[in-house]
Structures are given as C-alpha cells and as structure tokens.
PDB file of C-alpha atoms in Angstrom:
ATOM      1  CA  UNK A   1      30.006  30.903  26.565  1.00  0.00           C
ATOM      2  CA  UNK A   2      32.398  31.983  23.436  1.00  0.00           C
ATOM      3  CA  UNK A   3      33.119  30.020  20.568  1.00  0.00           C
ATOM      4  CA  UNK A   4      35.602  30.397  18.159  1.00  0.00           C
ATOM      5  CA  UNK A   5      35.114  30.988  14.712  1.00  0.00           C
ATOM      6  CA  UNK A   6      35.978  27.366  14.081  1.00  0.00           C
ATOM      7  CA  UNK A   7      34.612  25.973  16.536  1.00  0.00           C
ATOM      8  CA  UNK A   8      31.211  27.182  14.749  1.00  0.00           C
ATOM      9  CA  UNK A   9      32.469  26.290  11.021  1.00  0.00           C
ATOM     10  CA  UNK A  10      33.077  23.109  12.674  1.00  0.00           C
ATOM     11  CA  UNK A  11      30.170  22.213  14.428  1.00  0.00           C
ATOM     12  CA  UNK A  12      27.821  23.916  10.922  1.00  0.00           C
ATOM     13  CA  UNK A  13      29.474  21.192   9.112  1.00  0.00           C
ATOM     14  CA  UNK A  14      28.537  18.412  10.948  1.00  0.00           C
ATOM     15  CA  UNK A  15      25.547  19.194  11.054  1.00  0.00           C
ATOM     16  CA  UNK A  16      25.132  19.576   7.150  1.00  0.00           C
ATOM     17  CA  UNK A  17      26.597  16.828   6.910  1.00  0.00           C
ATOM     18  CA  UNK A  18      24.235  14.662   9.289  1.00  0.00           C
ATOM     19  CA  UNK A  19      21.410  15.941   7.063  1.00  0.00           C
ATOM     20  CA  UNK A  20      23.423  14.930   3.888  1.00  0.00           C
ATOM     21  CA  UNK A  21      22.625  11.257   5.285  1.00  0.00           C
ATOM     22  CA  UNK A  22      18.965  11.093   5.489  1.00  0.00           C
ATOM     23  CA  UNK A  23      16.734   9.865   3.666  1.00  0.00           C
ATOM     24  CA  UNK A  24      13.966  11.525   1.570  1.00  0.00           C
ATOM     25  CA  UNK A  25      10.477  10.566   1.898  1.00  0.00           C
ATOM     26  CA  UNK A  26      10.472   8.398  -1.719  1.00  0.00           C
ATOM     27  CA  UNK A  27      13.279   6.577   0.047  1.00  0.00           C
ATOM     28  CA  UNK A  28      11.952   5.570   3.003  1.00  0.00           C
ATOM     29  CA  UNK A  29       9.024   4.416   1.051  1.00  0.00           C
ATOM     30  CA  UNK A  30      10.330   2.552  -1.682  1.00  0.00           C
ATOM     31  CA  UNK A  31      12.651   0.682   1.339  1.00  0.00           C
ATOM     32  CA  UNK A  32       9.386   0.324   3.095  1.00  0.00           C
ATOM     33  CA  UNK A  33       7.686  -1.193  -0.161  1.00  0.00           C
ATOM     34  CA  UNK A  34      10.769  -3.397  -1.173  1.00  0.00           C
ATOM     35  CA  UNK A  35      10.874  -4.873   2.747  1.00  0.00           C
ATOM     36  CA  UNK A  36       7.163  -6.018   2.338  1.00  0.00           C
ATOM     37  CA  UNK A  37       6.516  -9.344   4.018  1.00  0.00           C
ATOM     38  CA  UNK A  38       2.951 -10.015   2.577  1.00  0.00           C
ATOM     39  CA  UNK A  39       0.658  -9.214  -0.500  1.00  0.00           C
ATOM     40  CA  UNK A  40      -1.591  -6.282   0.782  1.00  0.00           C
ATOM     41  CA  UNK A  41      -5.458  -7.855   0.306  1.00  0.00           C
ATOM     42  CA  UNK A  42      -8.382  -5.793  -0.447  1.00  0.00           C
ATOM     43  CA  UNK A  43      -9.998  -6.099   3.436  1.00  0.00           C
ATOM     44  CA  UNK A  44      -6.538  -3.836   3.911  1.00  0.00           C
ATOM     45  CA  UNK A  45      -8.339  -0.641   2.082  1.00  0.00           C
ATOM     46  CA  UNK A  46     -11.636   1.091   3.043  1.00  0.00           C
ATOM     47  CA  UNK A  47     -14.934   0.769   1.571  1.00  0.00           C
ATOM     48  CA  UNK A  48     -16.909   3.609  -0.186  1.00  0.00           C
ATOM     49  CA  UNK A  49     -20.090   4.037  -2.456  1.00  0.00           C
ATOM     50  CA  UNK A  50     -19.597   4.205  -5.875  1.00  0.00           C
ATOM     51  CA  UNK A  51     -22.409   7.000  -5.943  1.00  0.00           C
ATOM     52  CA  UNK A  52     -21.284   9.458  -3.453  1.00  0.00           C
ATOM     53  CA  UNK A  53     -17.484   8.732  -2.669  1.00  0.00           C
ATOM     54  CA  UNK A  54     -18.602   7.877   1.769  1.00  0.00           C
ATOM     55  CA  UNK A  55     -17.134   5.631   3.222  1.00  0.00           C
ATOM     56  CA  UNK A  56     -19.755   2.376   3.927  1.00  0.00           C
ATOM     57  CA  UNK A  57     -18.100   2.466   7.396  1.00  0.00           C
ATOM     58  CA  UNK A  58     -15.375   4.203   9.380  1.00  0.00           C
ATOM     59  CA  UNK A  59     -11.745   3.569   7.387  1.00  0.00           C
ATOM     60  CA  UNK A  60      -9.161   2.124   9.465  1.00  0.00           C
ATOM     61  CA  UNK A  61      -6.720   2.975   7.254  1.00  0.00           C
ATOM     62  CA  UNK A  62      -5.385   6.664   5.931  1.00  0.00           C
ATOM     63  CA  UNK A  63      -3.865   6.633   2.348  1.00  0.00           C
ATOM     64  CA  UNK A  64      -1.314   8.796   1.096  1.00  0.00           C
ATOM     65  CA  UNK A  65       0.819   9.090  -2.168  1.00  0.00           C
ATOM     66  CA  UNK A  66       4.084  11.752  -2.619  1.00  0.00           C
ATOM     67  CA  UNK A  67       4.204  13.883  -5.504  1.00  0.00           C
ATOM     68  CA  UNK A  68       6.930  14.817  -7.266  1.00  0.00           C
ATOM     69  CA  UNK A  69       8.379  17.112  -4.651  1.00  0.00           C
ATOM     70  CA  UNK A  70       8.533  14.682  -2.118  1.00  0.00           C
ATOM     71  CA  UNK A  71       5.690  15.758  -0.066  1.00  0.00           C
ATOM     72  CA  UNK A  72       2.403  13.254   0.689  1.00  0.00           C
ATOM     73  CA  UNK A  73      -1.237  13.847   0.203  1.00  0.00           C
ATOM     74  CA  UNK A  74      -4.430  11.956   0.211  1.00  0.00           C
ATOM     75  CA  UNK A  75      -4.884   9.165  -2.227  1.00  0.00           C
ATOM     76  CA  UNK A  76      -7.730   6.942  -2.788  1.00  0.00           C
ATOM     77  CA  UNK A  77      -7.582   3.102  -2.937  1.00  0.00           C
ATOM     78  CA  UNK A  78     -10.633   1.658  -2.063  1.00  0.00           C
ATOM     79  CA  UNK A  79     -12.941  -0.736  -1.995  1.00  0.00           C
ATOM     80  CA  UNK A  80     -15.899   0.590  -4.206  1.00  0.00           C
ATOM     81  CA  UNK A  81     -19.168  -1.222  -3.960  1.00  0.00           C
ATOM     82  CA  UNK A  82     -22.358  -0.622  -6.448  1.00  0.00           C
ATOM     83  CA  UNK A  83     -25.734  -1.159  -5.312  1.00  0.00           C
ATOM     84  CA  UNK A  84     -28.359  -1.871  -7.712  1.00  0.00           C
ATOM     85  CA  UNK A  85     -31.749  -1.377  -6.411  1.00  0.00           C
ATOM     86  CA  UNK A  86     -34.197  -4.085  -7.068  1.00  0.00           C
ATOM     87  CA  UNK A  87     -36.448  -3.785  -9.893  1.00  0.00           C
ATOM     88  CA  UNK A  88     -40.160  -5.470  -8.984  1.00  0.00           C
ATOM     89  CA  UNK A  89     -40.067  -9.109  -7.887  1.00  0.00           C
ATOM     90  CA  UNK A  90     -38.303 -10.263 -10.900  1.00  0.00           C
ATOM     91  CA  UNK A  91     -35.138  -8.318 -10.654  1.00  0.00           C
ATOM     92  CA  UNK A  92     -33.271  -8.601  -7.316  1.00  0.00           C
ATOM     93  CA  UNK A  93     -31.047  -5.900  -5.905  1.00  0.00           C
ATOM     94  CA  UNK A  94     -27.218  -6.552  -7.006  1.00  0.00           C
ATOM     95  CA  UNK A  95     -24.318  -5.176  -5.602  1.00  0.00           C
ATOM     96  CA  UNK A  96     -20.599  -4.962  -7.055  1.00  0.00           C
ATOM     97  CA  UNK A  97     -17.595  -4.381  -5.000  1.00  0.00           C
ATOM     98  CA  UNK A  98     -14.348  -3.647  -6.468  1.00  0.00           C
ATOM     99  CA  UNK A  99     -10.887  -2.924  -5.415  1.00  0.00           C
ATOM    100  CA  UNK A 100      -9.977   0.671  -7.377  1.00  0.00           C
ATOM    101  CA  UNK A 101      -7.167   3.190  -7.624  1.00  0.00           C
ATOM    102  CA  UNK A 102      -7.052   6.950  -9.007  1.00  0.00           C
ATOM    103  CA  UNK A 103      -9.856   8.578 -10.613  1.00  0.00           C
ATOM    104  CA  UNK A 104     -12.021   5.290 -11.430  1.00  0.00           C
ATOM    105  CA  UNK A 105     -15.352   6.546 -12.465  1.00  0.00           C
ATOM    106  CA  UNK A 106     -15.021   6.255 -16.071  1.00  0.00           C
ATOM    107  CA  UNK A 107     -13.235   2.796 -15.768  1.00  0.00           C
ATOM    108  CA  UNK A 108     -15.049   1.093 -12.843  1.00  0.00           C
ATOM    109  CA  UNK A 109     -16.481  -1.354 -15.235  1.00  0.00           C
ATOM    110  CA  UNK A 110     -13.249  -2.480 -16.848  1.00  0.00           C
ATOM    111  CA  UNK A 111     -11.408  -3.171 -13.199  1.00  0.00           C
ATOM    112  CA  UNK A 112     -10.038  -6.816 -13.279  1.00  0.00           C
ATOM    113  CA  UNK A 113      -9.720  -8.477 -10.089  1.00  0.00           C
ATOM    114  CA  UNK A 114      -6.265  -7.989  -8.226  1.00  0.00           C
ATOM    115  CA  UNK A 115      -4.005 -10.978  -8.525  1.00  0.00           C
ATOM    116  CA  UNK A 116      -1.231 -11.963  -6.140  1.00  0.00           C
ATOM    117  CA  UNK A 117       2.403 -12.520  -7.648  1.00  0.00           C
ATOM    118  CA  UNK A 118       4.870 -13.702  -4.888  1.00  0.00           C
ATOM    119  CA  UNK A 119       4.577 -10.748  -1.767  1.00  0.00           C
ATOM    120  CA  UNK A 120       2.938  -8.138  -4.094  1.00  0.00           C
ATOM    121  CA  UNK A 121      -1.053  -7.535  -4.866  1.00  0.00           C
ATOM    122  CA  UNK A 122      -1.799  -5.908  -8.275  1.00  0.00           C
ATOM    123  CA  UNK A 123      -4.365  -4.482  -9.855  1.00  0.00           C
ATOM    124  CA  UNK A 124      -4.214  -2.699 -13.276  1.00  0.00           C
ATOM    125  CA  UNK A 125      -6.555   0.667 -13.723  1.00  0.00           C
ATOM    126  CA  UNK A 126      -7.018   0.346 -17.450  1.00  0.00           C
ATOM    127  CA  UNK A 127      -7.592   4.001 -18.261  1.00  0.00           C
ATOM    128  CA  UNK A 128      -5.373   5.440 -15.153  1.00  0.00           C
ATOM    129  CA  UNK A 129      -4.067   8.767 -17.288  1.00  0.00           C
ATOM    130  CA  UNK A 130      -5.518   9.892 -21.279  1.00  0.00           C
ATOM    131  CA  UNK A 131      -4.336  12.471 -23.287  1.00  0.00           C
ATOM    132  CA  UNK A 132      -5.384  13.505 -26.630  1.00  0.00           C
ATOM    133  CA  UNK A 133      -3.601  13.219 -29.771  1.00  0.00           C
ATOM    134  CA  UNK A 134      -2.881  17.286 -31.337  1.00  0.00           C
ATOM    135  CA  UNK A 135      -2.750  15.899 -35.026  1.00  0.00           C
ATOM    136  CA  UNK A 136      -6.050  14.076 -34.864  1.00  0.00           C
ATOM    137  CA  UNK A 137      -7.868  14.105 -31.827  1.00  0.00           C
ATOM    138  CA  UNK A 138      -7.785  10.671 -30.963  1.00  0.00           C
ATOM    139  CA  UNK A 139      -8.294  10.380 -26.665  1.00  0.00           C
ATOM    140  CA  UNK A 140      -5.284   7.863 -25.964  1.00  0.00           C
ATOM    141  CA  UNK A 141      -5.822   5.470 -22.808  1.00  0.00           C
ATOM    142  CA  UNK A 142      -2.587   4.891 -20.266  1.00  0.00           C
ATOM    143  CA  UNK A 143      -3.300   2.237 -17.692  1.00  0.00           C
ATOM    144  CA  UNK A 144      -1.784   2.267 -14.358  1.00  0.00           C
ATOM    145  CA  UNK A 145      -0.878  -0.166 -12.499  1.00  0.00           C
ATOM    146  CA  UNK A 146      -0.633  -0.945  -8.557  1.00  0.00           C
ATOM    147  CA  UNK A 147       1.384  -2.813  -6.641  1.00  0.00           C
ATOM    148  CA  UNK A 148       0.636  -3.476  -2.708  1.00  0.00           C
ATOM    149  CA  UNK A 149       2.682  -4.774   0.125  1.00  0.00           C
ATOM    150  CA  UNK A 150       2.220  -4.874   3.811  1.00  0.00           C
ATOM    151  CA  UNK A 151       4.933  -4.336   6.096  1.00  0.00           C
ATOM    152  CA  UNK A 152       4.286  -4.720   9.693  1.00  0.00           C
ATOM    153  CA  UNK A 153       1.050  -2.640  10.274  1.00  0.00           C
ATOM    154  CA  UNK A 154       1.670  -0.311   6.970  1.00  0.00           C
ATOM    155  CA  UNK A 155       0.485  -0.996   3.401  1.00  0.00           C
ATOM    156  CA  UNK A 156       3.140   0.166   1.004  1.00  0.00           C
ATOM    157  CA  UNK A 157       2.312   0.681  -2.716  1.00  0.00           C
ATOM    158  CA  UNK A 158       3.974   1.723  -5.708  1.00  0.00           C
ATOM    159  CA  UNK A 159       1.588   3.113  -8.812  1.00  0.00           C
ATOM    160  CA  UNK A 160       3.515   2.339 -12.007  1.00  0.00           C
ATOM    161  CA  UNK A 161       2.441   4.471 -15.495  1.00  0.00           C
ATOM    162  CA  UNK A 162       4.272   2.805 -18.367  1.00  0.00           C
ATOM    163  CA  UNK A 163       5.860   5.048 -20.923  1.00  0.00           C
ATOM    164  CA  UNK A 164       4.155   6.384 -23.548  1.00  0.00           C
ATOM    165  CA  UNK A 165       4.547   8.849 -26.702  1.00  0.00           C
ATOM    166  CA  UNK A 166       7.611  11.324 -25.091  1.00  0.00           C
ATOM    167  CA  UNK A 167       7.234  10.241 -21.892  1.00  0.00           C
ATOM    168  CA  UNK A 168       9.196   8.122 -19.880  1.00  0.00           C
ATOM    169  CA  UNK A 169       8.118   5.243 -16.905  1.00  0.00           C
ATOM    170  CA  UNK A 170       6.329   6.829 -14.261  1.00  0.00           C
ATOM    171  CA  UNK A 171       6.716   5.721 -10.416  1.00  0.00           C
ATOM    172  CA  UNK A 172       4.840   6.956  -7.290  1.00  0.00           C
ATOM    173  CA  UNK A 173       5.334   5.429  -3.900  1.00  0.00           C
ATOM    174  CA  UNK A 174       2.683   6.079  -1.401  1.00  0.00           C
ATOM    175  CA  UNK A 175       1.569   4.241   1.700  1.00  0.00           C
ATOM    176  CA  UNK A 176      -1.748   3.433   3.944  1.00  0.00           C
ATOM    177  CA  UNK A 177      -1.342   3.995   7.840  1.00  0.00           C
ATOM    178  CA  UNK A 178      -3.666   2.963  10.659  1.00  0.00           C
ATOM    179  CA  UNK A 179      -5.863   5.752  11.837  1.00  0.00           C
ATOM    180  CA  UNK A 180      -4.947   5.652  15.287  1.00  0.00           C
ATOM    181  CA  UNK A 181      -0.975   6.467  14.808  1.00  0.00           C
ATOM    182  CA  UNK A 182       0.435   9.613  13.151  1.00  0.00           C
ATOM    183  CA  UNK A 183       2.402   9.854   9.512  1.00  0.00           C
ATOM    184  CA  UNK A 184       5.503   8.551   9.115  1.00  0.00           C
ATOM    185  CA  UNK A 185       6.214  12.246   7.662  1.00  0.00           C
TER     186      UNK A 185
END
C-alpha cells in the first residue's frame, strides 16, 4: 500500500496532536486528589517498626510520589509503631504508633496527630526539609505538610513545603494503590 506524502504529514499530525491532549502524570493526580470523596484515615497506610523500617504485617497498599520530572517512585507514609520493652515489674512495656511522612526519624517525637478538615486528612511533619544558614550556621527547620484523600480504592495525597528564604511553595502529588492491581503509570 502507497501513501502520499500528505497523506503521511496528515496522519503525523494527528497523531501529535492526540498526544498534545493528554494528560501528564501530576495531572491525573492532582484531578485524582481534588475528586476525593473521603478523608484518607491512618488504617489506609501500612504499619512498620520504628527500629528497623519492616513492615509489622504485609502492606496492602503501595505508595508512590512523582518527582519533578513527572515520573513516580516509592514513598513512605506509614504507620510507625515504638515498642518499649518492659523494665522489671514496675515498668510495663509501652508502645507508640504514629501516622508519619518523609524521613521521620529525627522528628518522630514531635508528630501531632492527623486531623480531618472537610474530605482531607492532615498531618504536619514538623522538620520535613532543613538547611543551614551560610552566614551563621544556624540548621533552619521547614515542616511539611500532608494532605490525604481517598478516591474509590486509591489514596491520593499532596505533600505541601511552604516557602522559605528564596524558595518558593513546594507541591508533590503522589498516590497509594492496592497491592493486587498495577500503577496507574
């Protein structure tokens, strides 16, 4: 089968212009975040021990943040839980279990509980991002915060890093899907 010259210009520019239509990946997941029916709760992310990063059982969810170029990796959102081992008969064994976000060893302690405002949990990670002041040498804390919707059997989030010095707002979108179906992308 021949085709003319413009039959081929022709059919290259539909097709460019199909693609000029879809949607990137932040896209589809800040629609996916915006469309959230519920407040995501904490039973929604997995658990893991504060000491070794496992997972206390087998997560039913997968979590997964873009980066800057659009593509996804793993992120962690989790429910972290702190065993204290008993002390003698006087001091019983304690545990802690917290919902956290991002690198949350330093600031496990400071963790608030999440809160629910209308369809969206959040929870605030207090020392999220530092950097440290050239002039002085003072270690500046940024929090972070999360925000957490479910839509249908997804948990969309969006991690929001307020400005600060000569930077500007910060946004990441990211979602949680169940283990047993594949990534939306």
């Amino acid at each position: 089968m021949k085709f003319s010259i413009n039959t081929v210009l022709l059919l290259g520019s539909c097709m460019v212009s199909a693609n000029a239509f879809a949607a990137t990946n932040g896209e589809v997941l800040k629609e996916l975040f915006d469309n959230g029916t519920a407040p995501a709760t904490a039973e929604d992310f997995p658990q893991r021990y504060y000491g070794t990063g496992e997972y206390l059982t087998p997560p039913t969810n997968r979590c997964v943040i873009l980066d800057s170029f659009g593509q996804s990796y793993g992120y962690d959102i989790s429910r972290t839980v702190r065993f204290t081992p008993a002390a003698g008969p006087l001091i019983p064994e304690k545990r802690q279990e917290k919902l956290v976000f991002g690198n949350s060893s330093s600031s496990y302690n400071l963790f608030p509980d999440p809160v629910v405002e209308g369809q969206t949990l959040v929870l605030t990670n207090p020392k999220y991002k530092s950097w440290v002041d050239g002039n002085d040498g003072v270690v500046h804390f940024i929090p972070g915060q999360l925000f957490a919707t479910k839509s249908g059997e997804y948990v969309a989030f969006k991690i929001f890093v307020k400005a600060h010095g000569e930077a500007r707002n910060q946004s990441y979108y990211g979602y949680c899907y169940p283990r047993s179906r594949l990534p939306l992308f």
